[in-house]
PDB file of C-alpha atoms in Angstrom:
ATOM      1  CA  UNK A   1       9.344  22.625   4.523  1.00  0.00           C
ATOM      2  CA  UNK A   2      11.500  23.804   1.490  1.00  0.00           C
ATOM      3  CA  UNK A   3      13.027  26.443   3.579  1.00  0.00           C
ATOM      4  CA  UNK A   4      14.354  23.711   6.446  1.00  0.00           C
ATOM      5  CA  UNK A   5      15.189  21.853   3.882  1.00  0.00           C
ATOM      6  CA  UNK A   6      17.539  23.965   2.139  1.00  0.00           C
ATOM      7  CA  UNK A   7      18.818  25.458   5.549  1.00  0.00           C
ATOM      8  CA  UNK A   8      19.387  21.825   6.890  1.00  0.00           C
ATOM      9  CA  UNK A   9      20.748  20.165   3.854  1.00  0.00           C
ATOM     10  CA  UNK A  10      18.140  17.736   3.958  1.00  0.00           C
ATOM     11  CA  UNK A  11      16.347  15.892   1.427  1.00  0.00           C
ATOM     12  CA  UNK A  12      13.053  17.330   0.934  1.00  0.00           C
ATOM     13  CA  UNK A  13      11.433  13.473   0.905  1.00  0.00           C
ATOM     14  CA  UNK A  14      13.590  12.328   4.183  1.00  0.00           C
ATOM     15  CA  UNK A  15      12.158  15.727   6.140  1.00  0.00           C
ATOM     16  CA  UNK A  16       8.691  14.803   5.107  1.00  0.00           C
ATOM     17  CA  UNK A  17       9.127  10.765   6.384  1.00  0.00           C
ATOM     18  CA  UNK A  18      10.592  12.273   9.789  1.00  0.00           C
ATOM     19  CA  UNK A  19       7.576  14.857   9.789  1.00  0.00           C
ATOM     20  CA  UNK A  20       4.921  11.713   9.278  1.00  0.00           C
ATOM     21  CA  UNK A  21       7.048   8.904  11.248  1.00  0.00           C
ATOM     22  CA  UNK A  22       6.940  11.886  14.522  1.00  0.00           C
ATOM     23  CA  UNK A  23       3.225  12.772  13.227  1.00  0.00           C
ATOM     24  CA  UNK A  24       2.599   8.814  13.996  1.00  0.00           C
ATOM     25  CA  UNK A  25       4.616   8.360  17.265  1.00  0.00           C
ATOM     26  CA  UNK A  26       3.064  12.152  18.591  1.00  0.00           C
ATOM     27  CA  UNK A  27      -0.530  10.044  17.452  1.00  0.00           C
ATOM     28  CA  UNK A  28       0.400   6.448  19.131  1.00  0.00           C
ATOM     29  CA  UNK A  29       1.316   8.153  22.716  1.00  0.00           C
ATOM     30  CA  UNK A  30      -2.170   9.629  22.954  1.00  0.00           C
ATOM     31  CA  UNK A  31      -3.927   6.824  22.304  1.00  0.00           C
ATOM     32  CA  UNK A  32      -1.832   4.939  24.347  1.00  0.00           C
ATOM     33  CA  UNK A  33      -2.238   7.274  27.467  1.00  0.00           C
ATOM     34  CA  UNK A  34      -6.261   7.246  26.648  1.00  0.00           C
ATOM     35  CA  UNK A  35      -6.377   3.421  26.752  1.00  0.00           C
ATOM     36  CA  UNK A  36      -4.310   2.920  29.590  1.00  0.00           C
ATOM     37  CA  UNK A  37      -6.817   5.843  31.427  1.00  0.00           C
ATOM     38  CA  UNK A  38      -9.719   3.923  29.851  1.00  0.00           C
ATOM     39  CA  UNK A  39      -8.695   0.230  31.247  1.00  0.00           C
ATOM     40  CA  UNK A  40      -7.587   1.679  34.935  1.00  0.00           C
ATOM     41  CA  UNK A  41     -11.667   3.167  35.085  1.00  0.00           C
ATOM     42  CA  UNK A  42     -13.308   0.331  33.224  1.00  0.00           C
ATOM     43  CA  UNK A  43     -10.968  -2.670  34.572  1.00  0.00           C
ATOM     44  CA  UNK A  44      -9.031  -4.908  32.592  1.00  0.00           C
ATOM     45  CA  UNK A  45     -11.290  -7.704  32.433  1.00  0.00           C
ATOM     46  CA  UNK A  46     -14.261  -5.275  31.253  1.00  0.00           C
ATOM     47  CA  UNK A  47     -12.265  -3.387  28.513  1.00  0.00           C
ATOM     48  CA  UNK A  48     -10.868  -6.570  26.881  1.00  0.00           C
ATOM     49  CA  UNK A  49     -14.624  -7.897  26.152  1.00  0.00           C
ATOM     50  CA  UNK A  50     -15.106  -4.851  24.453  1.00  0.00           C
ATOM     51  CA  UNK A  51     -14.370  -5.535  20.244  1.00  0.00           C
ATOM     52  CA  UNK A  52     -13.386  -1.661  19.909  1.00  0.00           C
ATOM     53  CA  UNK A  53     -10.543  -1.790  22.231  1.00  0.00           C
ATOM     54  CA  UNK A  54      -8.938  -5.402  19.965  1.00  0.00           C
ATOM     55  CA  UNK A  55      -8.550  -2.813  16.792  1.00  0.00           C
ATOM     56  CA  UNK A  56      -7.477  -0.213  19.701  1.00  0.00           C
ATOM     57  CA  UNK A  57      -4.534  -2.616  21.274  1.00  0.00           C
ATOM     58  CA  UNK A  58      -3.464  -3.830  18.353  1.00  0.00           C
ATOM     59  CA  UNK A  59      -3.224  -0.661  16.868  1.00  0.00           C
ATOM     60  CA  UNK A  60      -0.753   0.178  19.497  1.00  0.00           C
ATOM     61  CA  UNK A  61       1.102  -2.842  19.298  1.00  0.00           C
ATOM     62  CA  UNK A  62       1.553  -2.571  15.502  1.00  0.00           C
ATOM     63  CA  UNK A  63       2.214   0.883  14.725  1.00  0.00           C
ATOM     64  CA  UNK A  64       5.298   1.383  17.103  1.00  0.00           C
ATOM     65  CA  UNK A  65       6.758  -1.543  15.940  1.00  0.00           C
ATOM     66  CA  UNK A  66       6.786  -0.429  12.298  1.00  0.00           C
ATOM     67  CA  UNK A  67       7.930   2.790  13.240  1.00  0.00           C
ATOM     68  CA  UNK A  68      11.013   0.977  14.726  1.00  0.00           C
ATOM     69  CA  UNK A  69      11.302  -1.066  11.494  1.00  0.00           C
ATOM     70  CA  UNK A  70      11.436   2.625   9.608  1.00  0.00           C
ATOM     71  CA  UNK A  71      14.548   3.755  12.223  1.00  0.00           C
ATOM     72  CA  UNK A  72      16.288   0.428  12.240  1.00  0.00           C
ATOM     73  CA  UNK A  73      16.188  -0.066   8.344  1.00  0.00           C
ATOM     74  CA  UNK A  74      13.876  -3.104   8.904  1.00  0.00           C
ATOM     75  CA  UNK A  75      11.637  -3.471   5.750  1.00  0.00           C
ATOM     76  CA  UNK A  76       9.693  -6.196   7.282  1.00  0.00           C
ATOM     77  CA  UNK A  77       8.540  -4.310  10.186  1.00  0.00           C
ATOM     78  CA  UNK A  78       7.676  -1.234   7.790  1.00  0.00           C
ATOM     79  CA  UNK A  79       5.348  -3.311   5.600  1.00  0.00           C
ATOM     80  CA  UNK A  80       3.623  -6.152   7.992  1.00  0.00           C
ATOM     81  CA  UNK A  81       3.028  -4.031  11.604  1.00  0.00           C
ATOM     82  CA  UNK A  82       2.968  -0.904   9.618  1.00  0.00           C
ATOM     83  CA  UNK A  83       0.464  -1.705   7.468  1.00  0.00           C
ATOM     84  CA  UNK A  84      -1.361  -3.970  10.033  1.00  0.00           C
ATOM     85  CA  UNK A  85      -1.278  -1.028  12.555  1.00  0.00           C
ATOM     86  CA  UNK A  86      -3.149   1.411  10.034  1.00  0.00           C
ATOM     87  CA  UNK A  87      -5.585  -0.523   8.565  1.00  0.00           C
ATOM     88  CA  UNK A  88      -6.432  -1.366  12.306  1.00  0.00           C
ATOM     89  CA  UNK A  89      -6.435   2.184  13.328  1.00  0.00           C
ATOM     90  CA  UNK A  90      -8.903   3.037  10.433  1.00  0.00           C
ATOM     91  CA  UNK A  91     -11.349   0.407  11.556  1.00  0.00           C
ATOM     92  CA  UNK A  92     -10.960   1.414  15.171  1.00  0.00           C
ATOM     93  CA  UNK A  93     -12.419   4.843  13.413  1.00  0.00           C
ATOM     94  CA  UNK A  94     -15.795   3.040  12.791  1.00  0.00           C
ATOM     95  CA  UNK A  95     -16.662   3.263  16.811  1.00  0.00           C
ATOM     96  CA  UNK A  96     -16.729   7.136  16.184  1.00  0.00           C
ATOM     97  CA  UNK A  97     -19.382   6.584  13.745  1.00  0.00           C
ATOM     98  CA  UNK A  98     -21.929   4.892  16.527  1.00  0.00           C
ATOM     99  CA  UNK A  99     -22.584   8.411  17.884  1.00  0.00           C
ATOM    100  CA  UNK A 100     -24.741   9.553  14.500  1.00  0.00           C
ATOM    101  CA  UNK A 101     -27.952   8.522  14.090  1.00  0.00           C
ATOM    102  CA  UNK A 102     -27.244   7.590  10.285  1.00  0.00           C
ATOM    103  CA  UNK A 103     -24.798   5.581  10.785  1.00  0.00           C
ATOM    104  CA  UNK A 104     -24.921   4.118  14.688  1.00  0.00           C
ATOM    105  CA  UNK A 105     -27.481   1.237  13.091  1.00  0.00           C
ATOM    106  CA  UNK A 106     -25.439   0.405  10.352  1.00  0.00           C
ATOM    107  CA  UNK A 107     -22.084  -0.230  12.831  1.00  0.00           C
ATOM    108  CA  UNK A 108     -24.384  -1.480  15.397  1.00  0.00           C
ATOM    109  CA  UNK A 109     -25.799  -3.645  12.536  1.00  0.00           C
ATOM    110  CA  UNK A 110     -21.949  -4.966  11.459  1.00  0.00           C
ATOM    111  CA  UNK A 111     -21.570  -6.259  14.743  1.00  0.00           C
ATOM    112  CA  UNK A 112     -24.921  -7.936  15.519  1.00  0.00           C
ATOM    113  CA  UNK A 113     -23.676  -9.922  11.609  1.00  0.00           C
ATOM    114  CA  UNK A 114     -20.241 -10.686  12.887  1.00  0.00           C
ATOM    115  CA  UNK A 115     -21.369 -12.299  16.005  1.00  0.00           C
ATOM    116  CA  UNK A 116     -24.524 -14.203  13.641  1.00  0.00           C
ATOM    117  CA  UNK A 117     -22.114 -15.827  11.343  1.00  0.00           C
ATOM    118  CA  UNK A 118     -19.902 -17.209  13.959  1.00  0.00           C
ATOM    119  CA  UNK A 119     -21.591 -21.053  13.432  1.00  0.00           C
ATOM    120  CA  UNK A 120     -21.718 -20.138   9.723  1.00  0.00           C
ATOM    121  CA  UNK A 121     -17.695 -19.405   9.503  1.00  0.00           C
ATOM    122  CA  UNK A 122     -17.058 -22.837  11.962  1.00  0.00           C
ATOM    123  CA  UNK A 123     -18.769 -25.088   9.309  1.00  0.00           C
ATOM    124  CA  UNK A 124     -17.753 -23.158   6.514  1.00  0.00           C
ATOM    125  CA  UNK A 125     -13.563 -23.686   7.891  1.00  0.00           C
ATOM    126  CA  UNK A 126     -14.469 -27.310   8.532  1.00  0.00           C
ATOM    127  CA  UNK A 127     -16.098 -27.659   5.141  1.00  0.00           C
ATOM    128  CA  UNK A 128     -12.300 -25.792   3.798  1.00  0.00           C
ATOM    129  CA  UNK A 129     -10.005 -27.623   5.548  1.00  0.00           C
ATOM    130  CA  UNK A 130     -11.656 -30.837   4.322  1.00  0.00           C
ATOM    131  CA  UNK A 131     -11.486 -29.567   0.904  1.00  0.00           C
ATOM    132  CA  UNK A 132      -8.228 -28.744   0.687  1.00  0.00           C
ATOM    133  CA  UNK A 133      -6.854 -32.005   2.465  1.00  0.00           C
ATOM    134  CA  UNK A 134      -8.178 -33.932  -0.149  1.00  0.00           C
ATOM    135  CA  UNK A 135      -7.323 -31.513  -3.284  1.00  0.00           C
ATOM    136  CA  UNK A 136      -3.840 -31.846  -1.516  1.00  0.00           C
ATOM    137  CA  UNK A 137      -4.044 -35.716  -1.472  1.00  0.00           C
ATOM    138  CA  UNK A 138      -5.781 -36.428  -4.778  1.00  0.00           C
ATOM    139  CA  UNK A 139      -2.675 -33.966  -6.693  1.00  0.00           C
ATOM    140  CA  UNK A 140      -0.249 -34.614  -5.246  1.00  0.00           C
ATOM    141  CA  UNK A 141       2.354 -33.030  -7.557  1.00  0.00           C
ATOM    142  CA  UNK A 142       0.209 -29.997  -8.431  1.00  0.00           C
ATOM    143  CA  UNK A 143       1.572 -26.608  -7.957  1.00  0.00           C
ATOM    144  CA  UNK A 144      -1.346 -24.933  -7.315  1.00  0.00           C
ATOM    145  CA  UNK A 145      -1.826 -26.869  -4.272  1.00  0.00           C
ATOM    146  CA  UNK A 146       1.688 -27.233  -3.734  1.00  0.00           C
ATOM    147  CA  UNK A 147       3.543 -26.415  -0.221  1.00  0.00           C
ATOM    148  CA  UNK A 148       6.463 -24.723  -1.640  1.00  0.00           C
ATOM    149  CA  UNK A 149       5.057 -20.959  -2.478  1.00  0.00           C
ATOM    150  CA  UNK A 150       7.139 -18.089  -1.413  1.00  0.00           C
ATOM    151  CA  UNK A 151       4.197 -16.184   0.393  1.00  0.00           C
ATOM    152  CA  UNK A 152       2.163 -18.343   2.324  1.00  0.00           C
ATOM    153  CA  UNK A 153       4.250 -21.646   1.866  1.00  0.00           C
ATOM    154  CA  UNK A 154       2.200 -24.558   3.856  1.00  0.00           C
ATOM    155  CA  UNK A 155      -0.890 -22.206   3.588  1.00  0.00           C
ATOM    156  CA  UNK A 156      -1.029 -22.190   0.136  1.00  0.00           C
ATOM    157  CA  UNK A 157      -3.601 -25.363  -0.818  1.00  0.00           C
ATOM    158  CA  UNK A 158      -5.799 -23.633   1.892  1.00  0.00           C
ATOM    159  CA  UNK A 159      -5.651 -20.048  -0.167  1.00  0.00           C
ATOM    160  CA  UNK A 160      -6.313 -21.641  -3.602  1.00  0.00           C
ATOM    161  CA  UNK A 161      -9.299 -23.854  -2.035  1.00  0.00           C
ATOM    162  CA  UNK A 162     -10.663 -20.277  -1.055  1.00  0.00           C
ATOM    163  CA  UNK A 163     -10.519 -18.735  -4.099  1.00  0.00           C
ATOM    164  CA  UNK A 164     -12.065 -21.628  -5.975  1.00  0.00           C
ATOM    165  CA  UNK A 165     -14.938 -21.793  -3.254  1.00  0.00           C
ATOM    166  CA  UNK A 166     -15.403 -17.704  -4.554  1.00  0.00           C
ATOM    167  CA  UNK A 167     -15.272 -18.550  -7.787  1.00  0.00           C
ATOM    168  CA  UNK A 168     -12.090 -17.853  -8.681  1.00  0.00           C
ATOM    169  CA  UNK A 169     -11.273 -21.049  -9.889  1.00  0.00           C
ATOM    170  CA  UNK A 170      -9.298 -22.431 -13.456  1.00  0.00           C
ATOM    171  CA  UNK A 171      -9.922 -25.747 -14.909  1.00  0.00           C
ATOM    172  CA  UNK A 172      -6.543 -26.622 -15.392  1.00  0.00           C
ATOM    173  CA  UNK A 173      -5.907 -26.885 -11.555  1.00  0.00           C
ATOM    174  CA  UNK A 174      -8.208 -29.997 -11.473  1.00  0.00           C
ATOM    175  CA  UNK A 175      -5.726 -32.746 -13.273  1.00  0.00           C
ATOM    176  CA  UNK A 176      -7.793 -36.090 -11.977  1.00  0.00           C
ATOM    177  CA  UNK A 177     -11.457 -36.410 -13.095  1.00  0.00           C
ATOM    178  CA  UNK A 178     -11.709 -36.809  -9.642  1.00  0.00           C
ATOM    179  CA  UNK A 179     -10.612 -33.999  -8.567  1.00  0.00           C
ATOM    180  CA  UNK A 180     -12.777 -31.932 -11.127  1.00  0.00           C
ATOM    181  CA  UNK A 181     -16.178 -34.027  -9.243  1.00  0.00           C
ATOM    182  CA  UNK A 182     -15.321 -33.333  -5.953  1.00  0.00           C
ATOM    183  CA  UNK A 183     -14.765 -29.244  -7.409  1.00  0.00           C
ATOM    184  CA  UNK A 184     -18.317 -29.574  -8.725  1.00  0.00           C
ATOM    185  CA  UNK A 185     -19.733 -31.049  -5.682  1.00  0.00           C
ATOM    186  CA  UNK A 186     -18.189 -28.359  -3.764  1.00  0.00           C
ATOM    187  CA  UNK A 187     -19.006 -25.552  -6.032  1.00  0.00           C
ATOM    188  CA  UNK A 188     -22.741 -26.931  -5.521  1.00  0.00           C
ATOM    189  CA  UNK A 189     -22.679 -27.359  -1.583  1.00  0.00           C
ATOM    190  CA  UNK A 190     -20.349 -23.832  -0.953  1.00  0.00           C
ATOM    191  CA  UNK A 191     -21.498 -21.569  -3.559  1.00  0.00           C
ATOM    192  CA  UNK A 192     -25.196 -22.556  -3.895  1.00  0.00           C
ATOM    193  CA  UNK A 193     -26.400 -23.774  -0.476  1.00  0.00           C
ATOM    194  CA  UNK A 194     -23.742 -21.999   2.207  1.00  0.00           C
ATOM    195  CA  UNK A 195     -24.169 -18.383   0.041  1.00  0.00           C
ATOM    196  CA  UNK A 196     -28.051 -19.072   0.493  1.00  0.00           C
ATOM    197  CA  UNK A 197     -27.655 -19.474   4.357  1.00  0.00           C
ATOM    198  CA  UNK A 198     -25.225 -16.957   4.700  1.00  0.00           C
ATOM    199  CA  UNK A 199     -27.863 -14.729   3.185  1.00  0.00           C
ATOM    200  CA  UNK A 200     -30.822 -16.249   5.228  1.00  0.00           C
ATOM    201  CA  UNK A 201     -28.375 -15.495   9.135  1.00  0.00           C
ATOM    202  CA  UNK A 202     -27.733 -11.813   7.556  1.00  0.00           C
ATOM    203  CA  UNK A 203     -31.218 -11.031   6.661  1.00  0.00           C
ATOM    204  CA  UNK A 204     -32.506 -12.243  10.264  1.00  0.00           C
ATOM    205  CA  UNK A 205     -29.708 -10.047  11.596  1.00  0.00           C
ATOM    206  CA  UNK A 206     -31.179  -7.554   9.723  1.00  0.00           C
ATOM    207  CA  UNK A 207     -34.310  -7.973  10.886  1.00  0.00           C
ATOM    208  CA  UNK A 208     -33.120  -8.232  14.389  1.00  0.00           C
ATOM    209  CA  UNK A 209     -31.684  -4.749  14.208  1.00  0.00           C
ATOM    210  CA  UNK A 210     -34.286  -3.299  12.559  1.00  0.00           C
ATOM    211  CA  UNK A 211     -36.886  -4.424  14.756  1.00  0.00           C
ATOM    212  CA  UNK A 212     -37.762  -1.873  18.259  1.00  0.00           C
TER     213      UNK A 212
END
């Protein structure tokens, strides 16, 4: 690399970008040509139901267009598709893992949980959205469930309702006595009982995996 470099004129840190971005686009085309091979034998319909190939497509999807954010000088498309494309890639990498015996059950096991919890996440969203609509009505003029933030703008009441349902909650955020009841009834009902039941739907998964 040095040696190019100092043939070329080039910027030891700009050859090794153009080595990764190629590394990346070489990388996309395969998988590309091996999904479009896998969908003509399996049919469309039959490869969409299949989880894998979601983290597979949009994979493909993402990465290209962040690679075309890195030529065009488009920040945006660097750091959202980018980003979105790896970390996608990566987990596509866990469908690998189903061939070993040590750790087929435990990917086998992450999917059986995903699919249990799907009730569990509807009430817990409608439990949220509640939540939040009323944190948003009963403070009005509070920032931290204000629409006005620079990252997730509208979004925002929703994110802080989240974090306070985790725990991550601070007592100055709850400026009506009201508002600090309703928190408490909440932390009881989310924390408490819907952390109980979320273990209760994992541990049958569990079982359900477990068992021949």
């Amino acid at each position: 690399t040095a040696i190019v470099c100092a043939a070329h004129k080039v910027e030891p840190a700009a050859l090794t970008d153009f080595l990764l971005i190629m590394t990346l686009v070489l990388d996309t085309s395969i998988n590309m040509a091996v999904e479009i091979r896998q969908a003509s034998v399996q049919g469309v319909l039959k490869y969409l139901f299949d989880v894998w190939n979601w983290a597979n497509v949009g994979a493909l999807v993402c990465m290209p267009l962040g690679v075309c954010g890195h030529f065009f000088s488009n920040e945006g498309l660097v750091l959202n598709f980018g980003a979105l494309g790896v970390v996608l890639r990566w987990f596509g990498g866990l469908q690998l893992l189903r061939a070993f015996s040590m750790t087929g059950a435990l990917v086998r096991m992450l999917l059986v949980i995903a699919h249990d919890i799907l009730p569990f996440l509807a009430v817990f969203f409608i439990v949220l959205g509640g939540s939040t609509l009323f944190f948003v009505i009963n403070m009005p003029t509070s920032e931290a469930f204000g629409y006005h933030d620079k990252v997730l703008g509208p979004a925002w009441p929703l994110f802080t309702t989240f974090l306070a349902i985790l725990g991550g909650y601070d007592k100055d955020v709850y400026e009506t006595s009201m508002s600090a009841l309703f928190f408490s009834f909440l932390a009881l009902f989310a924390i408490v009982m819907m952390l109980n039941l979320l273990i209760a739907i994992m541990s049958d998964s569990y079982e359900k995996v477990g068992s021949p």
